[in-house]
Coordinates of C-alpha atoms in Angstrom, one line a residue:
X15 CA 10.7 7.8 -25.7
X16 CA 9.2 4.2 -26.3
X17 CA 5.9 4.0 -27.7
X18 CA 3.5 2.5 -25.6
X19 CA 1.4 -0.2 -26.8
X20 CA -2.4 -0.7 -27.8
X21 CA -4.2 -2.6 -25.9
X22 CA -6.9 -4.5 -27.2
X23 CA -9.4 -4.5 -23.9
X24 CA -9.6 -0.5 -23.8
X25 CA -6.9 -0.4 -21.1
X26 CA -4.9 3.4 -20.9
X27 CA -1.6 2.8 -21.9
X28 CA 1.4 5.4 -21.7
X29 CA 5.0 5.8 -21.2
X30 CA 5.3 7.9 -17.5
X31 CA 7.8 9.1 -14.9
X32 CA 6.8 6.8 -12.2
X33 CA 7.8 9.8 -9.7
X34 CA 4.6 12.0 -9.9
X35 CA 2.7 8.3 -8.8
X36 CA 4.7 8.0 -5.7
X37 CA 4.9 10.2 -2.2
X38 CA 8.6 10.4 -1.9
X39 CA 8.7 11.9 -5.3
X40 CA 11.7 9.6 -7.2
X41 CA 11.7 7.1 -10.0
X42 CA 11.8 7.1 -14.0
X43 CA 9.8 6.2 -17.1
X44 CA 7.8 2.8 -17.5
X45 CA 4.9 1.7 -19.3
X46 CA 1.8 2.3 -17.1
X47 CA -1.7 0.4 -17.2
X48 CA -4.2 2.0 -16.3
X49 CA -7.0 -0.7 -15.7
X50 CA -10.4 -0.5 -14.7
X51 CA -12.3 -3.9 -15.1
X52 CA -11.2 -7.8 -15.0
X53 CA -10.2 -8.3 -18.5
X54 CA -8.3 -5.2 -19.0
X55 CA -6.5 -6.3 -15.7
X56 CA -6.0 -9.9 -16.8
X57 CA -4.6 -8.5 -20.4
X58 CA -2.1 -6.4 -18.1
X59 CA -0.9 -9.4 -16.3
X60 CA 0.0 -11.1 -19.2
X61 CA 3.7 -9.6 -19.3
X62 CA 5.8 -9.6 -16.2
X63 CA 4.1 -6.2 -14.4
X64 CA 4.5 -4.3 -11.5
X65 CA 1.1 -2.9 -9.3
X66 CA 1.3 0.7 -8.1
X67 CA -0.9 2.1 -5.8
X68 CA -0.7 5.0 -4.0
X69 CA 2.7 5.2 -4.2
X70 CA 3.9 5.7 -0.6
X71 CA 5.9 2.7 1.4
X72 CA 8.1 3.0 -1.9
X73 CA 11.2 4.1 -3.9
X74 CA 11.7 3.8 -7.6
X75 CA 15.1 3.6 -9.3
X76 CA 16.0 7.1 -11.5
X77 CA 15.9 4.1 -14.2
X78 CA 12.5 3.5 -13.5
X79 CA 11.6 -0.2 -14.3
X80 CA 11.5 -2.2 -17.5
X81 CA 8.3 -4.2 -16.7
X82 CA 4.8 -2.5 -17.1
X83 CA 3.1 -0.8 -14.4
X84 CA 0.0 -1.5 -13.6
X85 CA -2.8 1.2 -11.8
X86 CA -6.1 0.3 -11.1
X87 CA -8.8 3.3 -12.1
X88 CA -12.3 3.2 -12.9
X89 CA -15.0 0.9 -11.0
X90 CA -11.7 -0.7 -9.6
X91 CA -10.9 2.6 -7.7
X92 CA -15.0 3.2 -7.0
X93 CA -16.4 2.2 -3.5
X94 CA -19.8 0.9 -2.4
X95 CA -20.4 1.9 1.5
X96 CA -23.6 0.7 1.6
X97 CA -24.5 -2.3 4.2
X98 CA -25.4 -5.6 2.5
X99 CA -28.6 -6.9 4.3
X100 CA -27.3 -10.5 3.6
X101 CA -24.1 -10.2 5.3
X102 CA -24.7 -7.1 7.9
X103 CA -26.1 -8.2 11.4
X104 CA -27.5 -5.6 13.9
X105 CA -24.0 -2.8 14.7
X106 CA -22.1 -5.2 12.6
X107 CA -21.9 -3.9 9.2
X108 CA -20.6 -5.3 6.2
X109 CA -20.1 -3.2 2.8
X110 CA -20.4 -3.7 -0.6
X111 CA -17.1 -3.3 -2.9
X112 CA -14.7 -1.4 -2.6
X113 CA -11.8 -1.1 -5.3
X114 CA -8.4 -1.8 -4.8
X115 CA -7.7 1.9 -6.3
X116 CA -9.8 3.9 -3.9
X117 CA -7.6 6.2 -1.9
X118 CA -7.4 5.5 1.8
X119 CA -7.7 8.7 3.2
X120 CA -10.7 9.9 2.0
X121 CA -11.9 6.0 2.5
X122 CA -11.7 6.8 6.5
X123 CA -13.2 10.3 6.3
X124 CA -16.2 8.9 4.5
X125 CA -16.4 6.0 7.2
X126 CA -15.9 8.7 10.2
X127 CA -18.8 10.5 9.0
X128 CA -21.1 7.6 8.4
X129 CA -20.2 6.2 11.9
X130 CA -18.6 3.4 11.0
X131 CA -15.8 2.0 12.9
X132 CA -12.7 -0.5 12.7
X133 CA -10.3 1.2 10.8
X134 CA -10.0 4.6 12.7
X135 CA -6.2 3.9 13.5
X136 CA -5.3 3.9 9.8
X137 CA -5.8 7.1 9.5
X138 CA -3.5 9.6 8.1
X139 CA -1.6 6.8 5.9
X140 CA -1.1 7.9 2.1
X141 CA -1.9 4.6 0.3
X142 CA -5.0 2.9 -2.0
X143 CA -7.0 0.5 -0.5
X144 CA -5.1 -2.1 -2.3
X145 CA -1.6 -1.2 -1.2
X146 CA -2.7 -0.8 2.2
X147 CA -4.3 -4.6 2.3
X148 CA -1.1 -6.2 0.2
X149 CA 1.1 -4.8 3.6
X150 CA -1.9 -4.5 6.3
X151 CA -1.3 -1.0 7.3
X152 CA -1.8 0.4 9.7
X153 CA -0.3 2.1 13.7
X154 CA 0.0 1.2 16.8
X155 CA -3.9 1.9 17.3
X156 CA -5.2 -0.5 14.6
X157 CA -4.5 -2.0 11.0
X158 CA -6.2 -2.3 8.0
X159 CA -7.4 -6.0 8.6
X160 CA -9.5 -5.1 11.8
X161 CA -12.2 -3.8 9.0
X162 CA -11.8 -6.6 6.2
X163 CA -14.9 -9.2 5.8
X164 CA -13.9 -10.3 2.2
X165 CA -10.7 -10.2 -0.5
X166 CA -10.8 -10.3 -3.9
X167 CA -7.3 -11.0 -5.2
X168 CA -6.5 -11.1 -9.1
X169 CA -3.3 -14.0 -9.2
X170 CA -1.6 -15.2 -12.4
X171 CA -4.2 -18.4 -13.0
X172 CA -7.0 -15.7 -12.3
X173 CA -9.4 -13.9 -9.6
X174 CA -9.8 -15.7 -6.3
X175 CA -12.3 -14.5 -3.4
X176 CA -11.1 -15.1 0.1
X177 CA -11.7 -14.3 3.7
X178 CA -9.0 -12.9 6.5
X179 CA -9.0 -15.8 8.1
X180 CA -7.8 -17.8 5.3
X181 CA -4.3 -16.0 5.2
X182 CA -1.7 -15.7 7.5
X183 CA -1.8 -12.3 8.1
X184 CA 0.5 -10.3 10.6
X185 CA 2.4 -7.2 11.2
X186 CA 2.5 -5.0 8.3
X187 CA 2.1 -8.6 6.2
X188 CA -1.1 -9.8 4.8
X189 CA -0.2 -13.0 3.6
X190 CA -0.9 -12.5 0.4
X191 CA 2.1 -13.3 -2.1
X192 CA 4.1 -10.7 -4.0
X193 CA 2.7 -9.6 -7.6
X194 CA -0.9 -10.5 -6.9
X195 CA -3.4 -7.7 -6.6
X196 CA -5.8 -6.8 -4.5
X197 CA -8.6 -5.6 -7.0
X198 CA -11.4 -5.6 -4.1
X199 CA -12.7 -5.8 -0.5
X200 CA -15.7 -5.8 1.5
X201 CA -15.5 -4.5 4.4
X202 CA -16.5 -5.2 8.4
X203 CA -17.3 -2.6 10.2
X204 CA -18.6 -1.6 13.7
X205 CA -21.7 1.2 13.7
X206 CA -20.8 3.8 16.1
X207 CA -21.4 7.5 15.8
X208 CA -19.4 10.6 13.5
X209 CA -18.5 11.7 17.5
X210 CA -16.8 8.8 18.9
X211 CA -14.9 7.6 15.4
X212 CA -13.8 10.9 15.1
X213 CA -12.1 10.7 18.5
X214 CA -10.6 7.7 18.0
X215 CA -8.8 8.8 14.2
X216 CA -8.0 11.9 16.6
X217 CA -6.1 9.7 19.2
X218 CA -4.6 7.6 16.3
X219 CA -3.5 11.1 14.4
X220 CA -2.2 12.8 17.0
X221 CA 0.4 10.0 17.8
X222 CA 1.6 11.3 14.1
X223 CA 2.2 14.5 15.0
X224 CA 6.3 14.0 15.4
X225 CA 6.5 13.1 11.6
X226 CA 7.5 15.0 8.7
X227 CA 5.2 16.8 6.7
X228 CA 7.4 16.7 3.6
X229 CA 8.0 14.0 0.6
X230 CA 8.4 11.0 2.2
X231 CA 7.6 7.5 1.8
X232 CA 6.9 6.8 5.4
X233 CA 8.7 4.4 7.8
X234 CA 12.1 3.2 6.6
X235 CA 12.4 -0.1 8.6
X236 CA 10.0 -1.9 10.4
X237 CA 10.6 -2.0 14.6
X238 CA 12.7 -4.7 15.6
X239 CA 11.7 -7.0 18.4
X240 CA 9.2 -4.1 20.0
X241 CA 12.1 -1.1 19.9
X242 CA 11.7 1.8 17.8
X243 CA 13.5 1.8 14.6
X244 CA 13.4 5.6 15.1
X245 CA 15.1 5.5 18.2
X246 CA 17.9 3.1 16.9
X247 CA 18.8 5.3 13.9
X248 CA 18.7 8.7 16.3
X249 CA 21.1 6.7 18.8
X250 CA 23.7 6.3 15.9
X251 CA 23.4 10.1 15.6
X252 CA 22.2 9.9 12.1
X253 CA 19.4 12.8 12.7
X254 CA 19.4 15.3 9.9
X255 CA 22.1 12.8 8.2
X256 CA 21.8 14.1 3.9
X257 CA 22.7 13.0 0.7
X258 CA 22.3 15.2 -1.7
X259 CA 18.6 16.4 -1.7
X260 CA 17.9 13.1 0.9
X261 CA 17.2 13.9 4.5
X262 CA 17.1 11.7 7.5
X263 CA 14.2 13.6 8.9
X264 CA 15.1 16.0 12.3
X265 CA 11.3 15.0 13.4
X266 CA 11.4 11.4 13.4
X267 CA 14.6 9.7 12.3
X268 CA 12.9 6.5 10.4
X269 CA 11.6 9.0 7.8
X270 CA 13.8 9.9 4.4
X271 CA 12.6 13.0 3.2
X272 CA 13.2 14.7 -0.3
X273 CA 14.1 18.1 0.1
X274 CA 13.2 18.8 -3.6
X275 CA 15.0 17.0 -6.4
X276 CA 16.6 14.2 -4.5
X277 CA 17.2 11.0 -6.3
X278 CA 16.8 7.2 -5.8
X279 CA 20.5 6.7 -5.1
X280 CA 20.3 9.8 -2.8
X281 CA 17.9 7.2 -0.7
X282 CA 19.7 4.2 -1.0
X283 CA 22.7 6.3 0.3
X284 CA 20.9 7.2 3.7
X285 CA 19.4 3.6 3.7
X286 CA 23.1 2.1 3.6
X287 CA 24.5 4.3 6.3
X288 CA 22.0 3.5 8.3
X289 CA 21.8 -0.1 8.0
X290 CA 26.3 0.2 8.4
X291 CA 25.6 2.4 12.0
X292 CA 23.3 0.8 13.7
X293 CA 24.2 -2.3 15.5
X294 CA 21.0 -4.1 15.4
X295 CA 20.1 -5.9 11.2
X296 CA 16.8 -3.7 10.5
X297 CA 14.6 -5.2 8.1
X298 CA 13.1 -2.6 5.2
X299 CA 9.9 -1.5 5.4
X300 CA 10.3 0.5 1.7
X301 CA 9.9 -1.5 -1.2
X302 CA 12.5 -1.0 -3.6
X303 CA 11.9 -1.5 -7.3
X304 CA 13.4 -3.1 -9.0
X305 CA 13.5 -5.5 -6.7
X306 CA 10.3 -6.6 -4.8
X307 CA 6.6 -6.8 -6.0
X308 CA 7.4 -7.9 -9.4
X309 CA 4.5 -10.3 -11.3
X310 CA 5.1 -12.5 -13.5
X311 CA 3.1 -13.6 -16.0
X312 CA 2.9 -17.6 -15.7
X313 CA 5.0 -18.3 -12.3
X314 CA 3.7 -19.6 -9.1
X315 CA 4.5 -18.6 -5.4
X316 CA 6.9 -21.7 -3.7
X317 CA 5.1 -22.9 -0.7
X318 CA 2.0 -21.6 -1.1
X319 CA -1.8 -22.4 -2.0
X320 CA -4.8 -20.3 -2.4
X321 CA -7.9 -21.6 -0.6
X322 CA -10.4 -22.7 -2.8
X323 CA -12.9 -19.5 -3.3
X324 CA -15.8 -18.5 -4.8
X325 CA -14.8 -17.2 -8.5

């Protein structure tokens, strides 16, 4: 094994099987930064890098990746549910940070029982804040920009501070280029009560009900033109379809399950027979690394430029 390096801003640095990061459960070594303020992020960035999150949406080669890997911990993963007086006005509530690294999940359950509204139908999803922003997740019954007021977004030529409205944000897309992290947000939020939240992450959850409870990383593709990639797949009678410890799940057929030591070429089996059955060119809604979401240290994103933000 490779010795990490030392990093000179306090930054945790070792050499990890990406796998135990990720939901599906696949992917090999790499060097792993785990940051938790600016600097040690900045000194991250400074080699091509790769952010990880909560590791779900996501399949790792059994290689695992050659550039660093980069986690956000510490104040980054902290959250500040507070209202800020300045920017909060009467039911409309706007927080104070919250970290790119806070998990999701528990995110929503401590909004539910505050009685804080917006992001109700994201409940359920297995990501970090971050993650979640980068691809705006979300269901059918809302996404994770319905509850965003502010973005703080660390790029290669430094932080920049944005609102929604600035990016061109859609489904499952946030805009926001690949390799650049979202460190924080504040959100915007609507007071309600614990009650009638509650029943809205119920509606949203029990349309989740049909999908598998095992290692997965969620929905293969995304839903072309309004019809269900699910239903697509299913049609080519791909249901229950395996390679070696891969499953196309019996549940819901845009789910790959592992069954227990399945590999990443197990999944890009079942994502090639799927994409060589069905008739209709399904766009991925995994990313695969390597491949996507790679930083580099000094390049800049073709056709695009930031707002100009408060630092």
């Amino acid at each position: 094994m490779t010795a990490a390096p030392h990093s000179r801003t306090g930054a945790r640095v070792d050499r990890l099987p990406l796998a135990r990061f990720t939901t599906l459960g696949v992917g090999g070594e790499a060097e792993v930064w785990f940051v938790s303020d600016h600097a040690q992020l900045a000194e991250a960035m400074a080699q091509p890098y790769r952010i990880l999150g909560g590791g779900s949406n996501l399949v790792i080669a059994d290689e695992g990746v050659p550039e660093r890997v980069i986690r956000l911990s510490g104040p980054l993963a902290e959250r500040d549910l507070m209202p800020d007086p300045a920017l909060s006005d009467g039911d409309q509530i706007v927080t104070g940070w919250v970290g790119g690294g806070v998990p999701l999940p528990g995110l929503v359950r401590a909004l539910q029982k505050l009685g804080l509204g917006n992001l109700e139908g994201t409940v359920g999803i297995p990501a970090q804040v971050g993650g979640a922003v980068w691809m705006n997740a979300g269901t059918r019954y809302g996404e994770m920009f319905d509850g965003l007021h502010t973005l703080e977004i660390a790029t290669p030529d430094g932080l920049r501070v944005v609102a929604p409205g600035e990016l061109r944000w859609g489904y499952r897309d946030s805009g926001i280029p690949r390799g650049h992290i979202v460190t924080r947000v504040r959100l915007k939020l609507q007071r309600s009560t614990p009650e009638e939240v509650l029943a809205k992450m119920t509606l949203a959850d029990t349309a989740r009900k049909g999908q598998p409870k095992m290692k997965t990383p969620g929905c293969a593709f995304k839903n072309p033109g309004g019809v269900g990639a699910g239903r697509l797949i299913d049609e080519a009678g791909l249901k229950g379809a395996r390679v070696g410890n891969a499953l196309i799940a019996p549940e819901h057929a845009n789910f790959i399950v592992n069954l227990g030591g399945a590999t990443a070429s197990d999944v890009h089996a079942l994502l090639d027979l799927i994409r060589q059955r069905v008739a209709v060119p399904l766009e991925l809604e995994y990313e695969l690394w390597p491949g996507g979401a790679l930083g580099q240290a000094t390049s800049a994103v073709t056709g695009f430029s930031w707002p100009v933000g408060p630092e």
